mmCIF file of C-alpha atoms in Angstrom:
data_model
loop_
_atom_site.group_PDB
_atom_site.id
_atom_site.type_symbol
_atom_site.label_atom_id
_atom_site.label_comp_id
_atom_site.label_asym_id
_atom_site.label_seq_id
_atom_site.Cartn_x
_atom_site.Cartn_y
_atom_site.Cartn_z
ATOM 1 C CA MET A 1 -0.047 -0.003 0.071
ATOM 2 C CA ASN A 2 1.112 3.550 -0.654
ATOM 3 C CA THR A 3 1.368 6.257 2.094
ATOM 4 C CA THR A 4 -1.979 7.767 1.420
ATOM 5 C CA GLU A 5 -3.888 4.368 1.743
ATOM 6 C CA VAL A 6 -2.103 3.670 5.044
ATOM 7 C CA PHE A 7 -2.914 7.228 6.242
ATOM 8 C CA LEU A 8 -6.578 6.641 5.478
ATOM 9 C CA ILE A 9 -6.450 3.296 7.478
ATOM 10 C CA ALA A 10 -4.969 5.226 10.405
ATOM 11 C CA MET A 11 -7.729 7.849 10.024
ATOM 12 C CA LEU A 12 -10.409 5.142 9.931
ATOM 13 C CA ILE A 13 -8.975 3.724 13.219
ATOM 14 C CA ILE A 14 -8.725 7.171 14.821
ATOM 15 C CA PHE A 15 -12.520 8.003 14.183
ATOM 16 C CA SER A 16 -14.107 4.586 14.465
ATOM 17 C CA ALA A 17 -12.569 2.932 17.403
ATOM 18 C CA PRO A 18 -13.297 5.718 20.066
ATOM 19 C CA TYR A 19 -16.812 6.358 18.815
ATOM 20 C CA LEU A 20 -17.685 2.626 18.868
ATOM 21 C CA VAL A 21 -16.521 2.354 22.469
ATOM 22 C CA TRP A 22 -18.320 5.508 23.505
ATOM 23 C CA ARG A 23 -21.558 4.435 21.900
ATOM 24 C CA LEU A 24 -21.560 0.618 22.750
ATOM 25 C CA PHE A 25 -20.548 1.027 26.414
ATOM 26 C CA LYS A 26 -22.403 4.321 26.946
ATOM 27 C CA THR A 27 -19.516 6.019 28.731
ATOM 28 C CA ASP A 28 -20.679 9.604 28.418
ATOM 29 C CA HIS A 29 -21.581 10.037 32.249
ATOM 30 C CA TYR A 30 -17.975 9.348 33.260
ATOM 31 C CA ALA A 31 -15.951 9.537 30.126
ATOM 32 C CA PRO A 32 -17.194 11.793 27.330
ATOM 33 C CA LEU A 33 -16.121 11.163 23.808
ATOM 34 C CA VAL A 34 -13.099 13.549 24.147
ATOM 35 C CA VAL A 35 -11.820 11.431 26.945
ATOM 36 C CA VAL A 36 -12.489 8.161 25.171
ATOM 37 C CA GLN A 37 -10.359 9.481 22.286
ATOM 38 C CA ILE A 38 -7.536 10.455 24.470
ATOM 39 C CA VAL A 39 -7.524 6.944 25.993
ATOM 40 C CA ALA A 40 -7.848 5.314 22.673
ATOM 41 C CA GLY A 41 -4.751 7.242 21.612
ATOM 42 C CA ILE A 42 -2.905 5.774 24.489
ATOM 43 C CA LEU A 43 -3.919 2.188 23.805
ATOM 44 C CA LEU A 44 -3.160 2.486 19.961
ATOM 45 C CA GLY A 45 0.279 3.774 20.798
ATOM 46 C CA PRO A 46 3.552 2.084 21.216
ATOM 47 C CA GLY A 47 3.163 1.450 24.989
ATOM 48 C CA VAL A 48 0.160 -0.922 24.729
ATOM 49 C CA LEU A 49 -1.007 -2.283 21.256
ATOM 50 C CA GLY A 50 2.319 -1.142 19.691
ATOM 51 C CA ALA A 51 4.094 -3.377 22.280
ATOM 52 C CA ALA A 52 1.651 -6.306 21.848
ATOM 53 C CA PHE A 53 1.526 -6.156 18.039
ATOM 54 C CA PRO A 54 4.668 -4.364 16.811
ATOM 55 C CA ASP A 55 4.036 -5.484 13.183
ATOM 56 C CA TYR A 56 0.645 -3.619 13.216
ATOM 57 C CA TYR A 57 2.197 -0.495 14.730
ATOM 58 C CA ALA A 58 5.042 -0.417 12.284
ATOM 59 C CA PHE A 59 2.666 -0.748 9.318
ATOM 60 C CA VAL A 60 -0.074 1.631 10.288
ATOM 61 C CA PHE A 61 1.999 4.262 12.132
ATOM 62 C CA ASN A 62 5.066 4.399 9.899
ATOM 63 C CA PRO A 63 7.260 7.623 9.929
ATOM 64 C CA GLN A 64 5.491 9.073 6.883
ATOM 65 C CA VAL A 65 1.943 8.500 8.332
ATOM 66 C CA ILE A 66 2.984 9.921 11.691
ATOM 67 C CA SER A 67 4.441 13.071 9.974
ATOM 68 C CA ALA A 68 1.186 13.546 8.153
ATOM 69 C CA LEU A 69 -0.892 13.042 11.312
ATOM 70 C CA ASN A 70 1.382 15.499 13.272
ATOM 71 C CA GLY A 71 0.673 18.206 10.618
ATOM 72 C CA VAL A 72 -3.049 17.809 10.986
ATOM 73 C CA ALA A 73 -2.671 17.693 14.842
ATOM 74 C CA TRP A 74 -0.724 20.818 14.986
ATOM 75 C CA TRP A 75 -3.114 22.872 13.015
ATOM 76 C CA ALA A 76 -6.118 21.343 14.939
ATOM 77 C CA VAL A 77 -4.806 22.133 18.298
ATOM 78 C CA MET A 78 -3.669 25.670 17.254
ATOM 79 C CA ILE A 79 -7.293 26.428 16.054
ATOM 80 C CA PHE A 80 -8.755 25.015 19.203
ATOM 81 C CA VAL A 81 -6.430 27.139 21.467
ATOM 82 C CA TRP A 82 -7.036 30.263 19.259
ATOM 83 C CA VAL A 83 -10.760 29.845 19.865
ATOM 84 C CA ALA A 84 -10.144 29.356 23.649
ATOM 85 C CA GLY A 85 -8.164 32.702 23.612
ATOM 86 C CA ILE A 86 -10.897 34.522 21.843
ATOM 87 C CA GLU A 87 -13.427 33.188 24.391
ATOM 88 C CA LEU A 88 -11.561 34.783 27.322
ATOM 89 C CA ASP A 89 -13.891 37.549 28.505
ATOM 90 C CA LEU A 90 -11.370 39.981 30.071
ATOM 91 C CA LYS A 91 -13.982 42.713 30.249
ATOM 92 C CA GLN A 92 -16.232 40.590 32.570
ATOM 93 C CA ALA A 93 -13.165 39.437 34.631
ATOM 94 C CA TRP A 94 -12.036 43.122 35.205
ATOM 95 C CA ALA A 95 -15.629 44.070 36.152
ATOM 96 C CA SER A 96 -15.587 41.500 39.052
ATOM 97 C CA ARG A 97 -11.850 41.786 39.500
ATOM 98 C CA GLY A 98 -11.912 41.543 43.404
ATOM 99 C CA GLU A 99 -13.779 38.228 43.715
ATOM 100 C CA THR A 100 -12.170 36.940 40.442
ATOM 101 C CA GLY A 101 -8.738 37.667 41.415
ATOM 102 C CA VAL A 102 -9.025 36.120 44.917
ATOM 103 C CA THR A 103 -10.672 32.938 43.651
ATOM 104 C CA ALA A 104 -8.542 32.564 40.476
ATOM 105 C CA GLY A 105 -5.313 33.276 42.452
ATOM 106 C CA LEU A 106 -6.032 30.715 45.072
ATOM 107 C CA ALA A 107 -7.200 28.168 42.634
ATOM 108 C CA LEU A 108 -3.974 28.537 40.692
ATOM 109 C CA VAL A 109 -1.343 28.911 43.436
ATOM 110 C CA THR A 110 -2.450 26.242 45.757
ATOM 111 C CA PRO A 111 -2.486 23.308 43.158
ATOM 112 C CA LEU A 112 0.651 24.689 41.728
ATOM 113 C CA LEU A 113 2.438 24.266 45.177
ATOM 114 C CA PHE A 114 0.915 20.930 45.765
ATOM 115 C CA GLY A 115 2.070 19.876 42.207
ATOM 116 C CA CYS A 116 5.588 21.134 42.746
ATOM 117 C CA ALA A 117 5.598 19.025 46.083
ATOM 118 C CA ALA A 118 4.520 15.974 44.109
ATOM 119 C CA ALA A 119 7.155 16.630 41.442
ATOM 120 C CA ALA A 120 9.838 17.037 44.133
ATOM 121 C CA VAL A 121 8.971 13.580 45.373
ATOM 122 C CA LEU A 122 9.225 12.269 41.925
ATOM 123 C CA LEU A 123 12.570 13.772 41.372
ATOM 124 C CA GLN A 124 14.053 11.744 43.992
ATOM 125 C CA PHE A 125 13.909 8.884 41.486
ATOM 126 C CA PRO A 126 15.492 8.815 38.035
ATOM 127 C CA GLY A 127 13.623 8.838 34.707
ATOM 128 C CA TRP A 128 11.484 12.045 34.887
ATOM 129 C CA VAL A 129 13.884 14.961 33.899
ATOM 130 C CA GLY A 130 14.234 15.368 30.079
ATOM 131 C CA GLU A 131 17.559 15.713 28.472
ATOM 132 C CA ARG A 132 17.347 19.473 28.183
ATOM 133 C CA GLY A 133 15.455 20.072 31.330
ATOM 134 C CA ALA A 134 16.583 21.805 34.413
ATOM 135 C CA THR A 135 15.205 20.853 37.792
ATOM 136 C CA TRP A 136 13.397 24.122 38.325
ATOM 137 C CA GLN A 137 11.733 23.698 34.918
ATOM 138 C CA VAL A 138 10.434 20.214 35.734
ATOM 139 C CA LEU A 139 9.134 21.301 39.136
ATOM 140 C CA ALA A 140 7.433 24.451 37.664
ATOM 141 C CA GLY A 141 6.216 22.522 34.579
ATOM 142 C CA MET A 142 4.596 19.653 36.647
ATOM 143 C CA GLY A 143 3.287 22.151 39.252
ATOM 144 C CA MET A 144 1.682 24.211 36.558
ATOM 145 C CA ALA A 145 0.237 21.032 34.987
ATOM 146 C CA CYS A 146 -1.391 20.338 38.288
ATOM 147 C CA ALA A 147 -2.934 23.872 38.343
ATOM 148 C CA VAL A 148 -4.155 23.998 34.616
ATOM 149 C CA THR A 149 -7.949 24.139 34.001
ATOM 150 C CA ALA A 150 -8.949 22.989 30.480
ATOM 151 C CA LEU A 151 -11.056 26.100 29.478
ATOM 152 C CA PRO A 152 -12.451 24.601 26.191
ATOM 153 C CA ILE A 153 -13.424 21.282 27.790
ATOM 154 C CA LEU A 154 -14.735 23.152 30.768
ATOM 155 C CA VAL A 155 -17.148 25.073 28.316
ATOM 156 C CA LEU A 156 -18.389 21.715 27.016
ATOM 157 C CA PHE A 157 -18.998 20.301 30.460
ATOM 158 C CA LEU A 158 -20.785 23.428 31.694
ATOM 159 C CA ASP A 159 -23.060 23.200 28.648
ATOM 160 C CA LYS A 160 -23.723 19.540 29.341
ATOM 161 C CA LEU A 161 -24.581 20.295 32.969
ATOM 162 C CA GLY A 162 -26.917 23.115 31.853
ATOM 163 C CA VAL A 163 -25.230 25.946 33.696
ATOM 164 C CA LEU A 164 -23.072 27.485 30.855
ATOM 165 C CA ARG A 165 -25.219 30.609 30.399
ATOM 166 C CA LYS A 166 -26.264 30.734 34.159
ATOM 167 C CA PRO A 167 -24.457 32.916 36.751
ATOM 168 C CA LEU A 168 -22.495 29.957 38.369
ATOM 169 C CA GLY A 169 -21.251 28.887 35.028
ATOM 170 C CA GLN A 170 -20.206 32.450 33.968
ATOM 171 C CA ARG A 171 -18.274 32.742 37.227
ATOM 172 C CA VAL A 172 -16.534 29.436 36.824
ATOM 173 C CA LEU A 173 -15.409 30.632 33.286
ATOM 174 C CA ARG A 174 -14.122 33.964 34.768
ATOM 175 C CA TYR A 175 -11.992 32.199 37.191
ATOM 176 C CA ALA A 176 -10.657 29.692 34.649
ATOM 177 C CA SER A 177 -10.054 32.577 32.075
ATOM 178 C CA LEU A 178 -7.797 34.392 34.457
ATOM 179 C CA ASP A 179 -5.881 31.357 35.306
ATOM 180 C CA ASP A 180 -5.431 30.564 31.569
ATOM 181 C CA ILE A 181 -3.533 33.865 31.104
ATOM 182 C CA ALA A 182 -1.254 33.102 33.940
ATOM 183 C CA ILE A 183 -0.616 29.557 32.780
ATOM 184 C CA TRP A 184 0.419 30.519 29.400
ATOM 185 C CA GLY A 185 2.705 33.180 30.862
ATOM 186 C CA VAL A 186 4.353 30.711 33.167
ATOM 187 C CA LEU A 187 4.764 28.399 30.248
ATOM 188 C CA ALA A 188 6.524 31.026 28.280
ATOM 189 C CA LEU A 189 8.973 31.518 31.063
ATOM 190 C CA ILE A 190 9.572 27.806 31.485
ATOM 191 C CA ILE A 191 10.375 27.239 27.764
ATOM 192 C CA LEU A 192 12.340 30.476 27.199
ATOM 193 C CA ASP A 193 15.024 29.845 24.853
ATOM 194 C CA TRP A 194 18.073 31.857 26.045
ATOM 195 C CA ASP A 195 19.892 31.433 22.846
ATOM 196 C CA ARG A 196 17.057 33.520 21.044
ATOM 197 C CA LEU A 197 16.756 36.333 23.384
ATOM 198 C CA GLY A 198 17.249 38.897 20.607
ATOM 199 C CA ARG A 199 14.389 37.288 18.727
ATOM 200 C CA GLN A 200 12.225 37.386 21.841
ATOM 201 C CA ALA A 201 12.993 40.901 22.603
ATOM 202 C CA GLY A 202 12.050 41.847 18.960
ATOM 203 C CA PHE A 203 8.799 39.849 19.465
ATOM 204 C CA LEU A 204 8.016 41.743 22.688
ATOM 205 C CA VAL A 205 8.444 45.067 20.839
ATOM 206 C CA GLY A 206 6.556 44.076 17.689
ATOM 207 C CA PHE A 207 3.713 42.140 19.196
ATOM 208 C CA PRO A 208 1.853 45.202 20.585
ATOM 209 C CA ILE A 209 2.045 46.976 17.379
ATOM 210 C CA ALA A 210 0.783 43.921 15.425
ATOM 211 C CA ALA A 211 -1.881 43.377 17.948
ATOM 212 C CA TRP A 212 -3.119 47.043 17.586
ATOM 213 C CA GLY A 213 -2.997 46.639 13.729
ATOM 214 C CA ILE A 214 -5.109 43.402 13.631
ATOM 215 C CA ARG A 215 -7.646 44.796 16.093
ATOM 216 C CA ALA A 216 -8.016 48.017 14.059
ATOM 217 C CA LEU A 217 -8.424 45.874 10.956
ATOM 218 C CA MET A 218 -10.893 43.480 12.563
ATOM 219 C CA ARG A 219 -13.213 46.451 13.439
ATOM 220 C CA ARG A 220 -13.436 47.600 9.904
ATOM 221 C CA VAL A 221 -14.342 44.323 8.203
ATOM 222 C CA PRO A 222 -17.483 42.282 8.138
ATOM 223 C CA GLU A 223 -17.745 39.247 10.430
ATOM 224 C CA ARG A 224 -17.435 36.772 7.605
ATOM 225 C CA ASP A 225 -13.995 38.286 6.810
ATOM 226 C CA ARG A 226 -12.909 38.227 10.460
ATOM 227 C CA TRP A 227 -12.928 34.458 10.500
ATOM 228 C CA TYR A 228 -10.562 34.269 7.423
ATOM 229 C CA LEU A 229 -8.330 37.119 8.674
ATOM 230 C CA GLY A 230 -8.306 35.449 12.096
ATOM 231 C CA LEU A 231 -6.905 32.343 10.694
ATOM 232 C CA ILE A 232 -4.236 34.222 8.803
ATOM 233 C CA TRP A 233 -3.327 36.017 11.923
ATOM 234 C CA LEU A 234 -3.150 32.633 13.808
ATOM 235 C CA ALA A 235 -0.676 31.145 11.356
ATOM 236 C CA ALA A 236 1.461 34.314 11.422
ATOM 237 C CA MET A 237 1.499 34.260 15.143
ATOM 238 C CA GLY A 238 2.307 30.712 15.424
ATOM 239 C CA PHE A 239 5.266 31.083 13.077
ATOM 240 C CA VAL A 240 6.688 34.203 14.823
ATOM 241 C CA CYS A 241 6.443 32.695 18.271
ATOM 242 C CA ASP A 242 8.116 29.518 17.389
ATOM 243 C CA TRP A 243 10.790 31.421 15.310
ATOM 244 C CA ALA A 244 11.414 33.450 18.582
ATOM 245 C CA GLY A 245 11.693 30.298 20.623
ATOM 246 C CA LEU A 246 8.286 30.591 22.540
ATOM 247 C CA HIS A 247 6.629 27.626 20.759
ATOM 248 C CA PHE A 248 3.704 27.995 18.329
ATOM 249 C CA MET A 249 1.058 27.154 20.843
ATOM 250 C CA VAL A 250 1.850 30.346 22.791
ATOM 251 C CA GLY A 251 1.462 32.111 19.528
ATOM 252 C CA ALA A 252 -1.960 30.517 19.122
ATOM 253 C CA PHE A 253 -3.111 31.633 22.368
ATOM 254 C CA LEU A 254 -1.928 35.142 21.879
ATOM 255 C CA ALA A 255 -3.574 35.364 18.461
ATOM 256 C CA GLY A 256 -6.872 34.663 20.175
ATOM 257 C CA VAL A 257 -6.715 36.519 23.327
ATOM 258 C CA VAL A 258 -6.143 39.852 21.628
ATOM 259 C CA LEU A 259 -9.442 39.562 19.680
ATOM 260 C CA ASP A 260 -12.673 40.430 21.150
ATOM 261 C CA LYS A 261 -15.362 37.785 21.554
ATOM 262 C CA ASP A 262 -17.978 40.269 20.642
ATOM 263 C CA TRP A 263 -16.594 40.520 17.011
ATOM 264 C CA PHE A 264 -17.953 36.921 16.420
ATOM 265 C CA ASP A 265 -21.356 35.458 16.582
ATOM 266 C CA GLU A 266 -21.584 33.367 19.654
ATOM 267 C CA ALA A 267 -23.555 30.539 18.022
ATOM 268 C CA GLN A 268 -21.219 30.376 15.152
ATOM 269 C CA MET A 269 -18.298 30.323 17.643
ATOM 270 C CA ASP A 270 -19.809 27.468 19.576
ATOM 271 C CA ALA A 271 -20.531 25.530 16.342
ATOM 272 C CA PHE A 272 -17.031 26.162 15.057
ATOM 273 C CA ARG A 273 -15.382 24.808 18.152
ATOM 274 C CA ASP A 274 -17.690 21.759 18.199
ATOM 275 C CA HIS A 275 -16.862 21.066 14.457
ATOM 276 C CA ILE A 276 -13.119 21.325 15.171
ATOM 277 C CA LEU A 277 -13.393 18.991 18.206
ATOM 278 C CA LEU A 278 -15.495 16.574 15.866
ATOM 279 C CA ALA A 279 -13.417 16.664 12.558
ATOM 280 C CA ILE A 280 -9.828 17.111 13.417
ATOM 281 C CA MET A 281 -9.083 17.088 17.175
ATOM 282 C CA PRO A 282 -9.279 13.218 17.330
ATOM 283 C CA VAL A 283 -6.049 13.220 15.341
ATOM 284 C CA PHE A 284 -4.311 15.317 17.848
ATOM 285 C CA PHE A 285 -5.378 12.929 20.632
ATOM 286 C CA LEU A 286 -4.136 9.923 18.728
ATOM 287 C CA SER A 287 -0.875 11.595 17.874
ATOM 288 C CA THR A 288 -0.495 12.448 21.671
ATOM 289 C CA GLY A 289 -1.167 8.655 22.529
ATOM 290 C CA LEU A 290 1.514 7.671 20.064
ATOM 291 C CA ARG A 291 4.145 9.523 22.326
ATOM 292 C CA THR A 292 3.405 7.558 25.505
ATOM 293 C CA GLN A 293 6.226 5.443 26.833
ATOM 294 C CA TRP A 294 6.599 2.981 29.766
ATOM 295 C CA ASP A 295 10.329 2.505 29.886
ATOM 296 C CA VAL A 296 10.627 3.235 33.629
ATOM 297 C CA GLY A 297 7.862 0.606 34.224
ATOM 298 C CA GLY A 298 4.175 0.574 34.122
ATOM 299 C CA VAL A 299 3.739 0.603 37.915
ATOM 300 C CA ALA A 300 5.996 3.676 38.357
ATOM 301 C CA VAL A 301 4.233 5.575 35.645
ATOM 302 C CA PHE A 302 0.847 4.803 37.178
ATOM 303 C CA GLY A 303 2.137 5.687 40.631
ATOM 304 C CA ALA A 304 3.401 9.043 39.387
ATOM 305 C CA ALA A 305 0.081 9.745 37.656
ATOM 306 C CA ALA A 306 -1.826 8.886 40.900
ATOM 307 C CA LEU A 307 0.495 11.182 42.962
ATOM 308 C CA LEU A 308 -0.036 14.101 40.470
ATOM 309 C CA LEU A 309 -3.751 13.421 40.360
ATOM 310 C CA VAL A 310 -3.978 13.691 44.138
ATOM 311 C CA ALA A 311 -1.905 16.797 44.210
ATOM 312 C CA SER A 312 -3.983 18.310 41.380
ATOM 313 C CA VAL A 313 -7.527 17.544 42.915
ATOM 314 C CA ALA A 314 -6.557 18.191 46.430
ATOM 315 C CA GLY A 315 -4.761 21.435 45.611
ATOM 316 C CA LYS A 316 -7.706 22.881 43.423
ATOM 317 C CA LEU A 317 -10.281 21.914 46.042
ATOM 318 C CA ALA A 318 -8.176 23.403 48.927
ATOM 319 C CA GLY A 319 -7.572 26.605 47.000
ATOM 320 C CA VAL A 320 -11.207 27.088 46.024
ATOM 321 C CA HIS A 321 -12.476 26.356 49.462
ATOM 322 C CA LEU A 322 -10.045 28.955 50.805
ATOM 323 C CA ALA A 323 -11.471 31.505 48.356
ATOM 324 C CA GLY A 324 -15.088 30.454 49.319
ATOM 325 C CA GLY A 325 -14.460 31.034 53.024
ATOM 326 C CA ILE A 326 -12.936 34.365 52.471
ATOM 327 C CA LEU A 327 -15.752 35.497 50.125
ATOM 328 C CA LYS A 328 -18.518 33.828 52.187
ATOM 329 C CA TRP A 329 -20.013 31.474 49.466
ATOM 330 C CA PRO A 330 -23.126 29.492 50.226
ATOM 331 C CA LYS A 331 -22.555 25.894 51.477
ATOM 332 C CA GLY A 332 -21.510 23.462 48.776
ATOM 333 C CA GLU A 333 -20.670 25.947 46.173
ATOM 334 C CA ALA A 334 -16.891 25.847 46.730
ATOM 335 C CA THR A 335 -16.857 22.002 46.201
ATOM 336 C CA VAL A 336 -18.772 22.286 42.886
ATOM 337 C CA ILE A 337 -16.531 25.050 41.580
ATOM 338 C CA GLY A 338 -13.493 23.323 42.773
ATOM 339 C CA TRP A 339 -14.452 20.041 40.941
ATOM 340 C CA LEU A 340 -15.166 22.004 37.764
ATOM 341 C CA LEU A 341 -11.807 23.900 37.749
ATOM 342 C CA GLN A 342 -9.851 20.750 38.389
ATOM 343 C CA THR A 343 -10.921 19.512 34.737
ATOM 344 C CA LYS A 344 -7.540 19.085 32.870
ATOM 345 C CA ALA A 345 -7.964 17.149 29.609
ATOM 346 C CA LEU A 346 -7.095 19.231 26.521
ATOM 347 C CA ILE A 347 -5.037 22.150 27.811
ATOM 348 C CA MET A 348 -2.898 20.070 30.142
ATOM 349 C CA ILE A 349 -2.219 17.713 27.386
ATOM 350 C CA ILE A 350 -1.133 20.590 25.212
ATOM 351 C CA PHE A 351 0.970 21.859 28.073
ATOM 352 C CA ALA A 352 2.552 18.325 28.511
ATOM 353 C CA ASN A 353 3.241 18.124 24.797
ATOM 354 C CA ILE A 354 5.161 21.371 24.786
ATOM 355 C CA LEU A 355 7.337 20.246 27.843
ATOM 356 C CA LEU A 356 8.070 17.086 25.990
ATOM 357 C CA ASP A 357 8.874 18.820 22.696
ATOM 358 C CA ARG A 358 11.383 21.003 24.697
ATOM 359 C CA GLY A 359 13.012 18.100 26.293
ATOM 360 C CA ILE A 360 12.138 19.262 29.692
ATOM 361 C CA VAL A 361 10.324 16.146 30.709
ATOM 362 C CA THR A 362 10.829 12.478 29.627
ATOM 363 C CA ASN A 363 8.421 10.390 27.800
ATOM 364 C CA GLU A 364 7.624 8.635 31.062
ATOM 365 C CA ALA A 365 6.826 11.846 32.718
ATOM 366 C CA PHE A 366 4.682 12.921 29.781
ATOM 367 C CA THR A 367 2.777 9.636 30.044
ATOM 368 C CA ALA A 368 2.106 10.182 33.814
ATOM 369 C CA LEU A 369 0.888 13.724 33.085
ATOM 370 C CA LEU A 370 -1.257 12.342 30.311
ATOM 371 C CA LEU A 371 -2.870 9.715 32.534
ATOM 372 C CA MET A 372 -3.480 12.382 35.278
ATOM 373 C CA ALA A 373 -5.260 14.645 32.713
ATOM 374 C CA VAL A 374 -7.535 11.647 31.729
ATOM 375 C CA GLY A 375 -8.232 10.793 35.449
ATOM 376 C CA SER A 376 -9.047 14.322 36.382
ATOM 377 C CA THR A 377 -11.418 14.789 33.416
ATOM 378 C CA MET A 378 -13.297 11.501 34.019
ATOM 379 C CA LEU A 379 -14.042 12.668 37.697
ATOM 380 C CA THR A 380 -15.587 15.964 36.818
ATOM 381 C CA ILE A 381 -19.147 15.140 35.605
ATOM 382 C CA PRO A 382 -19.733 12.204 38.220
ATOM 383 C CA MET A 383 -18.647 14.515 40.997
ATOM 384 C CA VAL A 384 -20.303 17.625 39.932
ATOM 385 C CA LYS A 385 -23.656 16.551 38.662
ATOM 386 C CA PRO A 386 -25.178 15.166 41.965
ATOM 387 C CA ARG A 387 -23.850 18.199 43.885
ATOM 388 C CA LEU A 388 -25.548 20.534 41.434
ATOM 389 C CA ALA A 389 -28.833 18.710 41.867
ATOM 390 C CA ARG A 390 -28.498 19.053 45.699
ATOM 391 C CA MET A 391 -27.876 22.700 45.268
ATOM 392 C CA ALA A 392 -30.850 23.211 43.014
ATOM 393 C CA SER A 393 -33.101 21.209 45.337
ATOM 394 C CA GLY A 394 -31.828 22.970 48.431
#
């Protein structure tokens, strides 16, 4: 078979296997389709089916096919992060800056500290620090991975729970939005390429000018043109950030965050995000799974994932409960908000991919982070749904 035919076999597997599991086993309550797709990527990768059936893996996921899948995955996840950046409502966050600042700050810093402590335990053993990673980068990277909230997946969950447009849902989005900005800022510092400081200085000078220009242009064109110009802007920002040593995903986020949500129809934005998630994001999940490794031993990787999951959940719940106590929230509200904000999924997987790309963490550390993201996301709906029902009835 030629490369095109094998690529299409890979695409057939990518789209059919997770969907069949999701539908046949009715996993939506504890594992939405996006989670099933991530797990399928892990199972189809070299660590599980690839190890059991190496001939299958070498045939379907040969270097040419993997290169093609990676290209689709890069563009898919750039679009997804760009949309997440656009959806950050900074005006609303500023209007409620006191409450938002306290909650978002505690919801970020507390799990970050818990995650750093968990990472410090892991670093007592070999196998977690990448070939180009410094100790402080691994500590900060794993700590921030424990603090991440997956804003795009959070939007999907809030909609599924029926609270997206309600005051509680909008509050949760404000907290997550503010943390999202901090997370990408910390990531930029972690992956800072000291050999490209001149380029980065040029980017810092040029970016505000370019952002002012694209904003001025967007105000003057019809909405239909804004979508097309936005994608051009996305590709340009991804290239410039990667050239400057900041990674193309930082560029994708910045490309979105400087655009106003009000410039785009809300229903079209929701539909666009859903279509990206349906049509091309599964390729990203599969390509992520192909990077999982278990060389330090499956027990060690699962143990690391469990430790990081405990740090993540406990840290997020502790931070939000502290905020709830300071701000005098009603009983039960802090628990619901804490469980919602600990959703990891997509953004943490992107975060972990970048750490792996930069050689800061090993494949084994990446696998542990990926498993932690899956576990955290699978907990969200089962933990939140009954609590929301009790709040509504009370």
